[in-house]
Amino acid sequence: MTSNLQSAQTQKIETPRPTMRVYAPRVDVVETDDALTLYADLPGVKQEDVSLTCKDGELILHASCLPRHVGKKLLYSEYGIRDFYRAFKVTEKVETGRIEASLKDGVLTVRAPKAEAVRPKRIAVNGG
C-alpha cells in the first residue's frame, strides 16, 4: 500500500444480510505520477451491487454477491456467497471528488487522481 491509500482497520458494517460473514476482496494498488489505481477482485458481483463511498478520509467498498447458480446442480465450489467489504484510508493528497470506478469481468478498478500539489513537476532547463 502507498502512503496515499492504505488499508483501514476493519470496522463493523451493516449489510442487507446481517447474518452473513463478509470477504475482504484481494486488491492491488498501483501508483503512477498522477494517480493511484486500485484493482479489487469481486467475482460474481454485478455493477448495481457495488457501493463505493468516500467519506471522512476513508474509501469504503461494499459489494453484494447473490447466488450465481440458481436452478443448477453445483458439484464443487470455491467461491462462497457472501458480501465483500474493504476500507482504505485516503490522505488529502488524493482528489476525492475525482475518483472514478468501473467493474468489468469481476474486477473493480478505482482510479484516484493525486492532488496537483503532490504530482511531480517537470522543470524546463533553459540554455545559457
Short mmCIF file of C-alpha atoms in Angstrom, two decimals, residues 2-124:
data_model
loop_
_atom_site.label_atom_id
_atom_site.label_comp_id
_atom_site.label_asym_id
_atom_site.label_seq_id
_atom_site.Cartn_x
_atom_site.Cartn_y
_atom_site.Cartn_z
CA THR A 2 1.08 3.53 -0.56
CA SER A 3 1.02 6.40 1.85
CA ASN A 4 -1.94 7.93 -0.01
CA LEU A 5 -4.26 4.92 0.01
CA GLN A 6 -3.82 2.49 2.86
CA SER A 7 -5.90 -0.37 4.12
CA ALA A 8 -8.00 0.83 7.01
CA GLN A 9 -8.93 -1.12 10.09
CA THR A 10 -11.87 -3.42 9.64
CA GLN A 11 -14.93 -2.00 11.22
CA LYS A 12 -18.42 -3.18 11.90
CA ILE A 13 -20.54 -2.89 8.81
CA GLU A 14 -24.19 -3.11 8.06
CA THR A 15 -25.13 -5.37 5.19
CA PRO A 16 -28.51 -6.18 3.68
CA ARG A 17 -27.95 -9.67 5.07
CA PRO A 18 -26.54 -9.02 8.56
CA THR A 19 -26.16 -12.69 9.47
CA MET A 20 -23.69 -13.30 6.64
CA ARG A 21 -19.93 -13.07 7.00
CA VAL A 22 -18.03 -10.87 4.59
CA TYR A 23 -14.98 -11.42 2.41
CA ALA A 24 -12.13 -8.94 2.18
CA PRO A 25 -11.52 -8.81 -1.57
CA ARG A 26 -7.95 -9.16 -2.78
CA VAL A 27 -6.61 -5.90 -4.12
CA ASP A 28 -3.65 -4.45 -5.97
CA VAL A 29 -2.82 -0.77 -5.66
CA VAL A 30 -0.69 0.76 -8.40
CA GLU A 31 0.86 4.22 -8.15
CA THR A 32 1.81 6.41 -11.09
CA ASP A 33 2.90 10.05 -11.17
CA ASP A 34 -0.69 11.29 -11.42
CA ALA A 35 -2.93 8.69 -9.77
CA LEU A 36 -3.41 5.65 -7.60
CA THR A 37 -5.32 2.79 -9.15
CA LEU A 38 -6.88 0.07 -7.06
CA TYR A 39 -7.93 -3.28 -8.56
CA ALA A 40 -10.26 -5.41 -6.42
CA ASP A 41 -11.44 -8.92 -7.24
CA LEU A 42 -15.21 -9.15 -6.92
CA PRO A 43 -16.18 -12.45 -8.57
CA GLY A 44 -19.86 -12.81 -9.34
CA VAL A 45 -20.74 -9.22 -8.39
CA LYS A 46 -22.89 -7.08 -10.67
CA GLN A 47 -22.30 -3.37 -11.16
CA GLU A 48 -25.55 -2.45 -9.41
CA ASP A 49 -24.49 -4.43 -6.32
CA VAL A 50 -21.32 -2.39 -5.72
CA SER A 51 -21.24 0.53 -3.31
CA LEU A 52 -18.16 2.73 -3.21
CA THR A 53 -18.15 5.74 -0.91
CA CYS A 54 -15.52 8.21 0.16
CA LYS A 55 -16.24 9.93 3.44
CA ASP A 56 -14.21 11.25 6.36
CA GLY A 57 -10.92 10.16 4.86
CA GLU A 58 -12.00 6.61 4.05
CA LEU A 59 -12.76 4.92 0.79
CA ILE A 60 -15.26 2.17 1.58
CA LEU A 61 -16.01 -0.68 -0.78
CA HIS A 62 -19.04 -2.84 -0.16
CA ALA A 63 -20.42 -5.32 -2.67
CA SER A 64 -23.08 -7.98 -2.54
CA CYS A 65 -22.79 -11.31 -4.28
CA LEU A 66 -26.03 -13.10 -4.97
CA PRO A 67 -26.25 -16.85 -5.66
CA ARG A 68 -24.80 -17.49 -9.13
CA HIS A 69 -26.04 -20.97 -9.99
CA VAL A 70 -29.70 -20.91 -9.12
CA GLY A 71 -31.52 -23.91 -10.55
CA LYS A 72 -28.30 -25.81 -11.35
CA LYS A 73 -26.62 -28.69 -9.53
CA LEU A 74 -23.39 -27.33 -8.06
CA LEU A 75 -20.73 -30.07 -7.97
CA TYR A 76 -17.85 -28.08 -6.50
CA SER A 77 -17.38 -24.51 -5.36
CA GLU A 78 -14.57 -22.37 -4.01
CA TYR A 79 -16.47 -19.10 -4.34
CA GLY A 80 -18.81 -18.53 -1.45
CA ILE A 81 -21.88 -16.38 -1.47
CA ARG A 82 -21.03 -13.53 0.84
CA ASP A 83 -20.70 -9.81 0.73
CA PHE A 84 -17.38 -8.11 0.12
CA TYR A 85 -16.09 -5.29 2.28
CA ARG A 86 -12.85 -3.34 2.41
CA ALA A 87 -11.95 0.13 3.66
CA PHE A 88 -8.95 2.28 2.80
CA LYS A 89 -7.65 5.43 4.41
CA VAL A 90 -7.34 8.24 1.87
CA THR A 91 -5.00 11.14 2.53
CA GLU A 92 -5.53 14.72 1.46
CA LYS A 93 -3.05 14.04 -1.32
CA VAL A 94 -5.86 12.37 -3.31
CA GLU A 95 -8.54 14.38 -5.11
CA THR A 96 -11.53 12.51 -3.69
CA GLY A 97 -14.01 14.45 -5.83
CA ARG A 98 -12.47 12.99 -8.99
CA ILE A 99 -12.33 9.31 -8.01
CA GLU A 100 -13.70 7.09 -10.79
CA ALA A 101 -14.63 3.41 -10.73
CA SER A 102 -15.67 0.70 -13.16
CA LEU A 103 -16.43 -3.00 -12.91
CA LYS A 104 -15.53 -5.42 -15.68
CA ASP A 105 -15.20 -9.22 -15.62
CA GLY A 106 -15.31 -9.35 -11.82
CA VAL A 107 -12.58 -6.76 -11.30
CA LEU A 108 -13.37 -3.36 -9.82
CA THR A 109 -10.99 -0.65 -10.98
CA VAL A 110 -10.85 2.54 -8.90
CA ARG A 111 -8.75 5.45 -10.14
CA ALA A 112 -7.93 8.09 -7.52
CA PRO A 113 -6.14 11.11 -9.03
CA LYS A 114 -3.39 12.68 -6.96
CA ALA A 115 -3.76 16.30 -5.92
CA GLU A 116 -1.91 18.71 -8.16
CA ALA A 117 0.34 19.75 -5.26
CA VAL A 118 1.89 16.28 -4.92
CA ARG A 119 2.30 15.44 -8.60
CA PRO A 120 5.86 15.53 -9.88
CA LYS A 121 6.64 18.67 -11.81
CA ARG A 122 8.89 18.71 -14.82
CA ILE A 123 11.06 21.76 -14.79
CA ALA A 124 12.34 23.05 -18.09
#
